Structures are given as structure tokens and as C-alpha cells.
PDB file of C-alpha atoms and ligand atoms in Angstrom:
ATOM      1  CA  MET A   1       4.807  89.024 118.330  1.00 98.00           C
ATOM      2  CA  GLN A   2       3.025  85.885 119.457  1.00 98.00           C
ATOM      3  CA  THR A   3       4.438  83.155 121.668  1.00 98.00           C
ATOM      4  CA  ILE A   4       2.978  79.751 120.838  1.00 98.00           C
ATOM      5  CA  ARG A   5       3.560  76.642 122.959  1.00 98.00           C
ATOM      6  CA  ASN A   6       1.019  74.299 121.487  1.00 97.00           C
ATOM      7  CA  VAL A   7       1.518  72.262 118.285  1.00 98.00           C
ATOM      8  CA  THR A   8      -2.051  72.554 116.973  1.00 98.00           C
ATOM      9  CA  GLU A   9      -2.019  76.298 117.536  1.00 98.00           C
ATOM     10  CA  MET A  10       1.271  76.564 115.646  1.00 98.00           C
ATOM     11  CA  GLN A  11      -0.096  74.593 112.694  1.00 98.00           C
ATOM     12  CA  GLN A  12      -3.281  76.675 112.657  1.00 98.00           C
ATOM     13  CA  TRP A  13      -1.307  79.925 112.629  1.00 99.00           C
ATOM     14  CA  SER A  14       0.819  78.723 109.698  1.00 98.00           C
ATOM     15  CA  HIS A  15      -2.251  77.516 107.821  1.00 98.00           C
ATOM     16  CA  GLN A  16      -3.849  80.968 108.178  1.00 98.00           C
ATOM     17  CA  GLN A  17      -0.673  82.660 106.913  1.00 98.00           C
ATOM     18  CA  HIS A  18      -0.530  80.402 103.848  1.00 98.00           C
ATOM     19  CA  GLN A  19      -4.215  81.042 103.163  1.00 98.00           C
ATOM     20  CA  ALA A  20      -3.536  84.768 103.303  1.00 98.00           C
ATOM     21  CA  GLY A  21      -0.771  84.263 100.726  1.00 98.00           C
ATOM     22  CA  HIS A  22       2.160  84.814 103.105  1.00 98.00           C
ATOM     23  CA  LYS A  23       5.510  83.046 102.914  1.00 98.00           C
ATOM     24  CA  ILE A  24       6.984  81.754 106.184  1.00 99.00           C
ATOM     25  CA  ALA A  25      10.694  81.502 106.990  1.00 99.00           C
ATOM     26  CA  PHE A  26      11.700  79.367 109.962  1.00 99.00           C
ATOM     27  CA  VAL A  27      14.739  79.629 112.241  1.00 99.00           C
ATOM     28  CA  PRO A  28      15.082  76.663 114.631  1.00 98.00           C
ATOM     29  CA  THR A  29      17.193  77.348 117.742  1.00 98.00           C
ATOM     30  CA  MET A  30      17.874  76.060 121.229  1.00 97.00           C
ATOM     31  CA  GLY A  31      17.653  79.591 122.673  1.00 97.00           C
ATOM     32  CA  ALA A  32      20.308  81.553 124.590  1.00 96.00           C
ATOM     33  CA  LEU A  33      20.209  83.712 121.490  1.00 97.00           C
ATOM     34  CA  HIS A  34      23.338  85.565 120.390  1.00 97.00           C
ATOM     35  CA  ALA A  35      24.331  87.683 117.390  1.00 98.00           C
ATOM     36  CA  GLY A  36      24.731  84.503 115.271  1.00 98.00           C
ATOM     37  CA  HIS A  37      21.082  83.604 115.775  1.00 98.00           C
ATOM     38  CA  ILE A  38      20.021  87.220 115.215  1.00 98.00           C
ATOM     39  CA  SER A  39      21.858  87.213 111.916  1.00 98.00           C
ATOM     40  CA  LEU A  40      19.858  84.121 110.860  1.00 98.00           C
ATOM     41  CA  ILE A  41      16.629  85.919 111.815  1.00 98.00           C
ATOM     42  CA  THR A  42      17.593  88.995 109.757  1.00 98.00           C
ATOM     43  CA  TYR A  43      18.364  86.685 106.833  1.00 98.00           C
ATOM     44  CA  ALA A  44      15.016  84.920 107.282  1.00 98.00           C
ATOM     45  CA  HIS A  45      13.202  88.263 106.907  1.00 98.00           C
ATOM     46  CA  GLN A  46      14.870  88.629 103.495  1.00 98.00           C
ATOM     47  CA  HIS A  47      13.374  85.331 102.310  1.00 98.00           C
ATOM     48  CA  ALA A  48       9.764  85.557 103.505  1.00 98.00           C
ATOM     49  CA  ASP A  49       7.210  87.982 104.894  1.00 97.00           C
ATOM     50  CA  LYS A  50       6.634  86.078 108.162  1.00 98.00           C
ATOM     51  CA  VAL A  51       9.350  84.723 110.462  1.00 99.00           C
ATOM     52  CA  VAL A  52       8.959  81.952 113.034  1.00 99.00           C
ATOM     53  CA  VAL A  53      11.745  81.220 115.539  1.00 99.00           C
ATOM     54  CA  SER A  54      11.563  78.054 117.599  1.00 98.00           C
ATOM     55  CA  ILE A  55      13.260  77.779 120.972  1.00 98.00           C
ATOM     56  CA  PHE A  56      13.503  74.211 122.173  1.00 98.00           C
ATOM     57  CA  VAL A  57      16.374  72.546 124.033  1.00 97.00           C
ATOM     58  CA  ASN A  58      15.975  69.094 122.584  1.00 97.00           C
ATOM     59  CA  PRO A  59      16.845  66.393 125.152  1.00 96.00           C
ATOM     60  CA  LEU A  60      17.008  63.761 122.384  1.00 96.00           C
ATOM     61  CA  GLN A  61      20.171  65.244 120.874  1.00 95.00           C
ATOM     62  CA  PHE A  62      22.239  65.410 124.083  1.00 94.00           C
ATOM     63  CA  ASP A  63      24.440  62.373 124.594  1.00 89.00           C
ATOM     64  CA  ASN A  64      25.597  63.746 127.932  1.00 90.00           C
ATOM     65  CA  PRO A  65      22.983  64.537 130.655  1.00 92.00           C
ATOM     66  CA  GLU A  66      25.373  66.994 132.324  1.00 92.00           C
ATOM     67  CA  ASP A  67      25.697  68.957 129.061  1.00 90.00           C
ATOM     68  CA  LEU A  68      21.883  69.126 128.806  1.00 93.00           C
ATOM     69  CA  LYS A  69      21.621  70.316 132.405  1.00 93.00           C
ATOM     70  CA  LYS A  70      24.266  72.999 131.884  1.00 92.00           C
ATOM     71  CA  TYR A  71      22.948  74.171 128.501  1.00 92.00           C
ATOM     72  CA  PRO A  72      22.376  77.962 128.831  1.00 90.00           C
ATOM     73  CA  ARG A  73      18.735  79.038 129.024  1.00 91.00           C
ATOM     74  CA  GLY A  74      17.255  82.547 129.060  1.00 92.00           C
ATOM     75  CA  ALA A  75      13.681  82.608 127.770  1.00 94.00           C
ATOM     76  CA  GLU A  76      12.892  86.145 128.876  1.00 96.00           C
ATOM     77  CA  GLN A  77      15.886  87.701 127.139  1.00 97.00           C
ATOM     78  CA  ASP A  78      15.335  85.517 124.070  1.00 98.00           C
ATOM     79  CA  LEU A  79      11.755  86.754 123.736  1.00 98.00           C
ATOM     80  CA  LEU A  80      12.884  90.375 124.016  1.00 98.00           C
ATOM     81  CA  ALA A  81      15.530  89.774 121.345  1.00 98.00           C
ATOM     82  CA  CYS A  82      12.988  88.158 119.006  1.00 98.00           C
ATOM     83  CA  GLU A  83      10.533  90.983 119.539  1.00 98.00           C
ATOM     84  CA  ALA A  84      13.234  93.525 118.721  1.00 98.00           C
ATOM     85  CA  GLU A  85      14.034  91.611 115.510  1.00 98.00           C
ATOM     86  CA  GLY A  86      10.430  91.710 114.283  1.00 98.00           C
ATOM     87  CA  VAL A  87       9.840  87.974 114.685  1.00 99.00           C
ATOM     88  CA  ASP A  88       6.167  87.084 114.119  1.00 99.00           C
ATOM     89  CA  VAL A  89       5.985  83.930 116.229  1.00 99.00           C
ATOM     90  CA  VAL A  90       8.265  82.367 118.819  1.00 98.00           C
ATOM     91  CA  PHE A  91       7.367  78.706 119.029  1.00 98.00           C
ATOM     92  CA  MET A  92       8.371  77.268 122.419  1.00 98.00           C
ATOM     93  CA  PRO A  93       6.916  73.787 122.859  1.00 98.00           C
ATOM     94  CA  THR A  94       7.480  71.938 126.125  1.00 97.00           C
ATOM     95  CA  VAL A  95       9.308  68.606 126.177  1.00 97.00           C
ATOM     96  CA  GLU A  96       5.951  66.904 126.926  1.00 97.00           C
ATOM     97  CA  GLU A  97       4.357  68.595 123.913  1.00 97.00           C
ATOM     98  CA  MET A  98       7.214  67.467 121.672  1.00 98.00           C
ATOM     99  CA  TYR A  99       7.563  63.924 123.048  1.00 98.00           C
ATOM    100  CA  PRO A 100       4.251  62.957 124.678  1.00 97.00           C
ATOM    101  CA  ASP A 101       3.789  59.678 126.520  1.00 97.00           C
ATOM    102  CA  GLY A 102       4.056  56.757 124.114  1.00 98.00           C
ATOM    103  CA  TYR A 103       6.391  58.575 121.709  1.00 97.00           C
ATOM    104  CA  GLN A 104       8.602  56.039 119.885  1.00 97.00           C
ATOM    105  CA  THR A 105       9.670  57.301 116.445  1.00 98.00           C
ATOM    106  CA  ASN A 106      13.249  58.112 115.511  1.00 97.00           C
ATOM    107  CA  VAL A 107      14.582  59.654 112.275  1.00 98.00           C
ATOM    108  CA  GLN A 108      17.992  58.481 111.098  1.00 97.00           C
ATOM    109  CA  VAL A 109      20.040  59.892 108.238  1.00 98.00           C
ATOM    110  CA  LYS A 110      22.782  57.346 107.653  1.00 96.00           C
ATOM    111  CA  GLU A 111      26.278  57.841 106.178  1.00 96.00           C
ATOM    112  CA  ILE A 112      26.543  61.611 106.452  1.00 97.00           C
ATOM    113  CA  THR A 113      26.027  61.474 110.235  1.00 97.00           C
ATOM    114  CA  GLN A 114      28.684  58.823 110.877  1.00 97.00           C
ATOM    115  CA  PRO A 115      31.961  60.848 110.939  1.00 98.00           C
ATOM    116  CA  LEU A 116      32.973  64.017 112.821  1.00 98.00           C
ATOM    117  CA  CYS A 117      30.416  64.985 115.513  1.00 97.00           C
ATOM    118  CA  GLY A 118      28.440  61.802 114.785  1.00 96.00           C
ATOM    119  CA  ALA A 119      31.406  59.630 115.752  1.00 96.00           C
ATOM    120  CA  ALA A 120      31.975  61.621 118.918  1.00 87.00           C
ATOM    121  CA  ARG A 121      28.355  62.032 120.057  1.00 88.00           C
ATOM    122  CA  ALA A 122      26.319  58.821 119.934  1.00 86.00           C
ATOM    123  CA  GLY A 123      22.711  59.399 118.873  1.00 94.00           C
ATOM    124  CA  HIS A 124      23.197  63.163 118.530  1.00 96.00           C
ATOM    125  CA  PHE A 125      22.205  63.452 114.868  1.00 98.00           C
ATOM    126  CA  ASP A 126      19.222  61.085 115.205  1.00 98.00           C
ATOM    127  CA  GLY A 127      17.987  63.463 117.895  1.00 98.00           C
ATOM    128  CA  VAL A 128      18.543  66.489 115.645  1.00 98.00           C
ATOM    129  CA  ALA A 129      16.937  64.883 112.550  1.00 98.00           C
ATOM    130  CA  THR A 130      13.938  63.786 114.597  1.00 98.00           C
ATOM    131  CA  VAL A 131      13.288  67.163 116.207  1.00 98.00           C
ATOM    132  CA  VAL A 132      13.923  69.120 112.996  1.00 99.00           C
ATOM    133  CA  LEU A 133      11.503  66.958 110.996  1.00 98.00           C
ATOM    134  CA  LYS A 134       8.905  67.351 113.759  1.00 98.00           C
ATOM    135  CA  LEU A 135       9.454  71.117 113.854  1.00 99.00           C
ATOM    136  CA  PHE A 136       9.141  71.302 110.052  1.00 99.00           C
ATOM    137  CA  ASN A 137       5.791  69.530 110.295  1.00 98.00           C
ATOM    138  CA  MET A 138       4.650  71.856 113.063  1.00 98.00           C
ATOM    139  CA  VAL A 139       5.763  75.152 111.527  1.00 98.00           C
ATOM    140  CA  GLN A 140       5.087  74.281 107.862  1.00 98.00           C
ATOM    141  CA  ALA A 141       7.423  76.984 106.604  1.00 99.00           C
ATOM    142  CA  ASN A 142       8.403  77.670 102.991  1.00 99.00           C
ATOM    143  CA  CYS A 143      12.060  77.872 103.942  1.00 99.00           C
ATOM    144  CA  ALA A 144      14.311  77.346 106.950  1.00 99.00           C
ATOM    145  CA  VAL A 145      17.601  79.053 107.754  1.00 99.00           C
ATOM    146  CA  PHE A 146      20.496  77.059 109.261  1.00 99.00           C
ATOM    147  CA  GLY A 147      23.987  78.265 110.221  1.00 98.00           C
ATOM    148  CA  GLU A 148      27.109  76.804 108.634  1.00 98.00           C
ATOM    149  CA  LYS A 149      28.536  76.809 112.171  1.00 98.00           C
ATOM    150  CA  ASP A 150      26.892  73.365 112.477  1.00 98.00           C
ATOM    151  CA  PHE A 151      28.052  72.284 109.038  1.00 98.00           C
ATOM    152  CA  GLN A 152      27.404  68.559 109.437  1.00 98.00           C
ATOM    153  CA  GLN A 153      23.927  69.284 110.805  1.00 98.00           C
ATOM    154  CA  LEU A 154      23.196  71.460 107.758  1.00 98.00           C
ATOM    155  CA  ALA A 155      24.506  68.756 105.386  1.00 98.00           C
ATOM    156  CA  MET A 156      22.364  66.131 107.144  1.00 98.00           C
ATOM    157  CA  ILE A 157      19.235  68.294 106.990  1.00 98.00           C
ATOM    158  CA  ARG A 158      19.770  68.975 103.277  1.00 98.00           C
ATOM    159  CA  ARG A 159      20.078  65.212 102.746  1.00 97.00           C
ATOM    160  CA  MET A 160      16.921  64.524 104.792  1.00 98.00           C
ATOM    161  CA  VAL A 161      14.940  67.181 102.879  1.00 98.00           C
ATOM    162  CA  MET A 162      16.000  65.593  99.571  1.00 98.00           C
ATOM    163  CA  ASP A 163      15.484  62.008 100.707  1.00 98.00           C
ATOM    164  CA  LEU A 164      12.033  62.624 102.198  1.00 98.00           C
ATOM    165  CA  ASN A 165      10.875  65.147  99.547  1.00 98.00           C
ATOM    166  CA  LEU A 166      10.129  67.760 102.181  1.00 98.00           C
ATOM    167  CA  PRO A 167       8.465  70.795 100.580  1.00 98.00           C
ATOM    168  CA  LEU A 168      10.726  73.552 101.891  1.00 98.00           C
ATOM    169  CA  GLU A 169      13.962  75.256 100.929  1.00 98.00           C
ATOM    170  CA  ILE A 170      17.013  75.043 103.184  1.00 98.00           C
ATOM    171  CA  ILE A 171      18.941  78.308 103.308  1.00 98.00           C
ATOM    172  CA  PRO A 172      22.506  78.275 104.689  1.00 98.00           C
ATOM    173  CA  HIS A 173      23.994  81.226 106.561  1.00 98.00           C
ATOM    174  CA  PRO A 174      27.762  81.803 107.051  1.00 98.00           C
ATOM    175  CA  ILE A 175      29.373  81.526 110.486  1.00 98.00           C
ATOM    176  CA  VAL A 176      29.149  84.697 112.574  1.00 98.00           C
ATOM    177  CA  ARG A 177      32.352  85.360 114.558  1.00 98.00           C
ATOM    178  CA  GLU A 178      33.510  87.653 117.348  1.00 98.00           C
ATOM    179  CA  PRO A 179      35.906  90.399 116.173  1.00 98.00           C
ATOM    180  CA  ASP A 180      38.845  88.200 117.252  1.00 98.00           C
ATOM    181  CA  GLY A 181      37.554  85.221 115.242  1.00 98.00           C
ATOM    182  CA  LEU A 182      35.883  83.028 117.870  1.00 98.00           C
ATOM    183  CA  ALA A 183      32.697  81.563 116.369  1.00 98.00           C
ATOM    184  CA  LEU A 184      29.660  82.738 118.337  1.00 98.00           C
ATOM    185  CA  SER A 185      28.069  79.946 120.352  1.00 97.00           C
ATOM    186  CA  SER A 186      25.641  79.754 123.264  1.00 93.00           C
ATOM    187  CA  ARG A 187      28.299  77.593 124.925  1.00 94.00           C
ATOM    188  CA  ASN A 188      30.832  80.473 124.934  1.00 96.00           C
ATOM    189  CA  GLN A 189      28.973  81.826 128.010  1.00 93.00           C
ATOM    190  CA  ARG A 190      30.416  78.910 129.968  1.00 95.00           C
ATOM    191  CA  LEU A 191      34.063  79.809 129.226  1.00 98.00           C
ATOM    192  CA  SER A 192      36.202  81.487 131.897  1.00 98.00           C
ATOM    193  CA  GLU A 193      38.273  84.488 130.807  1.00 98.00           C
ATOM    194  CA  THR A 194      41.359  82.289 130.392  1.00 98.00           C
ATOM    195  CA  GLU A 195      39.434  79.647 128.491  1.00 98.00           C
ATOM    196  CA  ARG A 196      37.966  82.343 126.240  1.00 98.00           C
ATOM    197  CA  GLN A 197      41.520  83.237 125.195  1.00 98.00           C
ATOM    198  CA  GLN A 198      42.534  79.581 124.806  1.00 98.00           C
ATOM    199  CA  ALA A 199      39.488  78.980 122.593  1.00 98.00           C
ATOM    200  CA  LEU A 200      41.006  81.235 119.941  1.00 98.00           C
ATOM    201  CA  VAL A 201      43.263  78.351 118.945  1.00 98.00           C
ATOM    202  CA  LEU A 202      40.397  76.929 116.845  1.00 98.00           C
ATOM    203  CA  TRP A 203      40.247  80.050 114.683  1.00 98.00           C
ATOM    204  CA  LYS A 204      44.073  80.318 114.579  1.00 98.00           C
ATOM    205  CA  SER A 205      44.323  76.787 113.214  1.00 98.00           C
ATOM    206  CA  ILE A 206      41.659  77.547 110.585  1.00 98.00           C
ATOM    207  CA  GLN A 207      43.546  80.654 109.494  1.00 98.00           C
ATOM    208  CA  GLN A 208      46.791  78.691 109.284  1.00 98.00           C
ATOM    209  CA  ILE A 209      45.215  76.065 107.032  1.00 98.00           C
ATOM    210  CA  GLN A 210      43.470  78.711 104.924  1.00 98.00           C
ATOM    211  CA  GLN A 211      46.859  80.349 104.355  1.00 98.00           C
ATOM    212  CA  LYS A 212      48.564  77.079 103.369  1.00 98.00           C
ATOM    213  CA  PHE A 213      45.634  76.246 101.092  1.00 98.00           C
ATOM    214  CA  ALA A 214      45.883  79.711  99.484  1.00 98.00           C
ATOM    215  CA  ASP A 215      49.615  79.043  98.983  1.00 98.00           C
ATOM    216  CA  GLY A 216      48.654  75.980  96.937  1.00 98.00           C
ATOM    217  CA  GLU A 217      48.921  73.094  99.437  1.00 98.00           C
ATOM    218  CA  ARG A 218      46.332  70.405  98.641  1.00 98.00           C
ATOM    219  CA  ASP A 219      47.625  67.382 100.561  1.00 98.00           C
ATOM    220  CA  VAL A 220      45.255  66.692 103.474  1.00 98.00           C
ATOM    221  CA  GLU A 221      47.892  65.141 105.760  1.00 98.00           C
ATOM    222  CA  THR A 222      50.223  68.101 105.307  1.00 98.00           C
ATOM    223  CA  LEU A 223      47.450  70.619 105.953  1.00 98.00           C
ATOM    224  CA  LEU A 224      46.287  68.774 109.074  1.00 98.00           C
ATOM    225  CA  ALA A 225      49.851  68.619 110.420  1.00 98.00           C
ATOM    226  CA  GLU A 226      49.945  72.433 110.185  1.00 97.00           C
ATOM    227  CA  ALA A 227      46.734  72.685 112.210  1.00 98.00           C
ATOM    228  CA  HIS A 228      47.949  70.179 114.826  1.00 98.00           C
ATOM    229  CA  ALA A 229      51.076  72.298 115.272  1.00 98.00           C
ATOM    230  CA  VAL A 230      48.878  75.307 116.054  1.00 98.00           C
ATOM    231  CA  PHE A 231      46.900  73.273 118.621  1.00 98.00           C
ATOM    232  CA  GLN A 232      50.160  72.258 120.296  1.00 98.00           C
ATOM    233  CA  THR A 233      50.697  75.916 121.223  1.00 98.00           C
ATOM    234  CA  GLU A 234      47.581  75.643 123.449  1.00 98.00           C
ATOM    235  CA  PRO A 235      48.047  72.379 125.378  1.00 97.00           C
ATOM    236  CA  GLU A 236      45.089  73.083 127.681  1.00 97.00           C
ATOM    237  CA  VAL A 237      42.740  72.681 124.731  1.00 98.00           C
ATOM    238  CA  SER A 238      42.082  69.047 123.933  1.00 98.00           C
ATOM    239  CA  LEU A 239      41.088  68.143 120.391  1.00 98.00           C
ATOM    240  CA  ASP A 240      38.127  65.854 119.870  1.00 97.00           C
ATOM    241  CA  TYR A 241      38.585  65.679 116.103  1.00 97.00           C
ATOM    242  CA  LEU A 242      40.285  67.651 113.350  1.00 98.00           C
ATOM    243  CA  GLU A 243      39.532  66.514 109.817  1.00 98.00           C
ATOM    244  CA  ILE A 244      39.312  67.528 106.201  1.00 98.00           C
ATOM    245  CA  ARG A 245      36.538  65.868 104.176  1.00 98.00           C
ATOM    246  CA  ASP A 246      34.579  66.319 100.963  1.00 97.00           C
ATOM    247  CA  ALA A 247      32.276  69.292 101.668  1.00 97.00           C
ATOM    248  CA  THR A 248      29.163  67.710 100.156  1.00 94.00           C
ATOM    249  CA  SER A 249      29.282  64.018 101.027  1.00 93.00           C
ATOM    250  CA  LEU A 250      31.567  64.392 104.093  1.00 97.00           C
ATOM    251  CA  THR A 251      33.508  61.333 102.870  1.00 97.00           C
ATOM    252  CA  SER A 252      37.227  61.247 103.653  1.00 97.00           C
ATOM    253  CA  ILE A 253      39.775  62.515 101.117  1.00 98.00           C
ATOM    254  CA  ASP A 254      43.587  62.484 100.828  1.00 98.00           C
ATOM    255  CA  HIS A 255      43.905  65.296  98.367  1.00 98.00           C
ATOM    256  CA  ILE A 256      41.731  68.383  97.837  1.00 98.00           C
ATOM    257  CA  THR A 257      40.334  68.613  94.312  1.00 97.00           C
ATOM    258  CA  GLY A 258      36.918  70.209  94.999  1.00 97.00           C
ATOM    259  CA  PRO A 259      35.299  72.072  97.916  1.00 98.00           C
ATOM    260  CA  ALA A 260      36.579  70.503 101.139  1.00 98.00           C
ATOM    261  CA  LEU A 261      35.373  70.891 104.702  1.00 98.00           C
ATOM    262  CA  LEU A 262      37.885  71.535 107.455  1.00 98.00           C
ATOM    263  CA  ALA A 263      36.013  70.669 110.652  1.00 98.00           C
ATOM    264  CA  MET A 264      37.064  70.459 114.278  1.00 98.00           C
ATOM    265  CA  ALA A 265      35.740  69.963 117.783  1.00 98.00           C
ATOM    266  CA  ALA A 266      37.747  70.667 120.915  1.00 98.00           C
ATOM    267  CA  PHE A 267      37.254  70.772 124.652  1.00 98.00           C
ATOM    268  CA  VAL A 268      38.217  74.053 126.291  1.00 98.00           C
ATOM    269  CA  GLY A 269      37.906  73.126 129.949  1.00 97.00           C
ATOM    270  CA  SER A 270      34.628  71.232 130.046  1.00 95.00           C
ATOM    271  CA  VAL A 271      33.109  73.166 127.129  1.00 96.00           C
ATOM    272  CA  ARG A 272      33.031  71.441 123.758  1.00 96.00           C
ATOM    273  CA  LEU A 273      33.379  73.906 120.889  1.00 98.00           C
ATOM    274  CA  ILE A 274      33.101  73.255 117.155  1.00 98.00           C
ATOM    275  CA  ASP A 275      34.296  75.278 114.197  1.00 98.00           C
ATOM    276  CA  ASN A 276      34.852  74.773 110.484  1.00 98.00           C
ATOM    277  CA  CYS A 277      35.558  76.365 107.147  1.00 98.00           C
ATOM    278  CA  VAL A 278      35.179  75.317 103.538  1.00 98.00           C
ATOM    279  CA  LEU A 279      38.394  75.249 101.519  1.00 98.00           C
ATOM    280  CA  SER A 280      37.538  76.012  97.957  1.00 95.00           C
ATOM    281  CA  ALA A 281      39.775  77.151  95.101  1.00 84.00           C
ATOM    282  CA  ARG A 282      36.931  79.171  93.543  1.00 70.00           C
TER     283      ARG A 282
HETATM  284  P1  AMP B   1      21.577  76.366 118.245  1.00 95.59           P
HETATM  285  O1  AMP B   1      20.726  77.296 119.057  1.00 95.59           O
HETATM  286  O2  AMP B   1      22.979  76.265 118.713  1.00 95.59           O
HETATM  287  O3  AMP B   1      20.911  75.040 117.999  1.00 95.59           O
HETATM  288  O4  AMP B   1      21.680  77.038 116.809  1.00 95.59           O
HETATM  289  C1  AMP B   1      20.544  77.408 116.072  1.00 95.59           C
HETATM  290  C2  AMP B   1      20.971  77.820 114.697  1.00 95.59           C
HETATM  291  O5  AMP B   1      21.877  78.917 114.772  1.00 95.59           O
HETATM  292  C3  AMP B   1      21.711  76.697 113.934  1.00 95.59           C
HETATM  293  O6  AMP B   1      21.309  76.714 112.573  1.00 95.59           O
HETATM  294  C4  AMP B   1      23.148  77.101 114.088  1.00 95.59           C
HETATM  295  O7  AMP B   1      23.982  76.627 113.051  1.00 95.59           O
HETATM  296  C5  AMP B   1      23.032  78.611 114.041  1.00 95.59           C
HETATM  297  N1  AMP B   1      24.203  79.243 114.650  1.00 95.59           N
HETATM  298  C6  AMP B   1      24.670  79.085 115.907  1.00 95.59           C
HETATM  299  N2  AMP B   1      25.802  79.797 116.070  1.00 95.59           N
HETATM  300  C7  AMP B   1      26.050  80.395 114.890  1.00 95.59           C
HETATM  301  C8  AMP B   1      27.094  81.253 114.414  1.00 95.59           C
HETATM  302  N3  AMP B   1      28.114  81.632 115.178  1.00 95.59           N
HETATM  303  N4  AMP B   1      27.037  81.667 113.125  1.00 95.59           N
HETATM  304  C9  AMP B   1      26.006  81.286 112.317  1.00 95.59           C
HETATM  305  N5  AMP B   1      25.006  80.483 112.705  1.00 95.59           N
HETATM  306  C10 AMP B   1      25.034  80.054 113.972  1.00 95.59           C
END
């Protein structure tokens, strides 16, 4: 496994692989790798013969400096995990390499980034779109794997790839959960034991809505009221948003007629967690 920190070196490596007829799959991450990331890497191996993982904590996408400072980091362990997973290249650019002096370009995907996490985190999705487009240009992969855990991010990236005719395939991967249902997240490391238990309310509310949906309920207000009732059982957890929207456009809906996204963000102590599921009759 190679570790590359330099953009030109990364591009040269990819160029050589393409010349040799290899297909490259790319998994962008912010490190502090857990079983969710590993699952994306395993999936990437199924789609190409070379796998590149990037590890870059992107300052541009943090609206809160404290959150950036506290974001878990563990390069040594991450490298060992990548090596064990047969990753070909770990690309770890520095902040200076990514945003050198004089940098002034910003990528903005419009409507799809407005609701949900976009409403709560000013500038977050511009930061993500910008870094992901830059990483795509650096890694030059044939496909990239993204987790449905960050559903709005995935929807935005799909939109950007279509809008800008980017020559790569976006491959979604389902959410990986702990046995008790908590979605894996690098941020879970920051939860105390009590908070870890409280955090289960996100999954409980999803299960409750999934059950009501399976029973035939399609009215968004009624379904959301069910989820709010579940959150009331855990008053220490404070909801940031809880919404049901069209799963493709992320526009708001009153009644579910096609695939719908149930998405939520909540603060458990000072840790902001997100979770979601797609409600689909098929
Ligand atoms: P992050 O390091 O949080 O930026 O995440 C890197 C990639 O891993 C993104 O595509 C995430 O959606 C994905 N990811 C993070 N957690 C999970 C999870 N629990 N299940 C599936 N994918 C995940």
C-alpha cells in the first residue's frame, strides 16, 4: 500500500493505472475509520481492481470551529486498517496542498442542499461539493463509493456529477449499524456511556415510522408525530430536524406516493448525530 500526500503524485499514479488498463474505485473519508468505512472499501474492491481511500478532514465543510477541532483523528490506525483491507493507495493531502495560498473557488449545488443539514449548517455542502470535486480531479477514479448515512450529501454529489458531466459512476452503500441499531459514525467516539444509550432514540424513531409505514400510513404529518412521540421519551436528546421528503429531489411532501426520505439530526450532549431511512412501498 502506498501513502500519497501530493496532488501531482496522486494524478500520476492514477494515470499509470489507467494506462495499464486498471479500473480505480475511490472512497473519500475524513478518517477515524470504522466498520462503516471498511464496508465501503470492501464494496469498492467489488467494483474495480484498484482502490484509493482519501483521508482528509476538510475545514471548508465545518461551520463550527469547535466541531473541527474535536473531530476524531487517528492516522496511524487508519493506515493499518486500510492496509488490512487491501487498499492500494491512501491519499492524505495536507490542508495547504488542498487549499494553497490564493485559493478562491467554491462549488455550489443549489436547491438540493437547502433543506435538512443544509439549513442547519451554513456553507457545509459548498465545502463538501468543493472538496469532493477537487478529490475527483486528483484521484481520477472510474467510480466512487458513498454511504447512504449521509443521504443528502450523496444526493448532492449525484446531482453535481450529472450537472457537470463528471466521468465517473457514483455507487451508494447502505447504512452500516451497530447490533443495537445505532448508525456507525466517527462522532460516536465522543459519546459518554449514557449518551450512547440515549442516542438509540434515533433508530427507535426510525423503526416506529417504518412500522407505521408498513401498516399503510402515508400521511407525513401523522408519521412525523409518531417519531416526535418517540423522541419525547428521551428528553436529553434535542432534535435539530426531523423531516420526510421526496427521496430524489429532497423537496417537501405531505403524502407519500413514491420513495420518501425520513431524515433526522439530533444533538446527544454536544455531539450532533444524523440518521435516515428511505420509505418505499416496493
Ligand atoms: P466521513 O468519514 O464521515 O466523511 O464518511 C466517509 C464516507 O463513509 C461517506 O460516504 C459516509 O456516508 C460513509 N459512512 C460513514 N458512516 C457510515 C455508515 N455508518 N454506514 C455507511 N456509510 C457510512
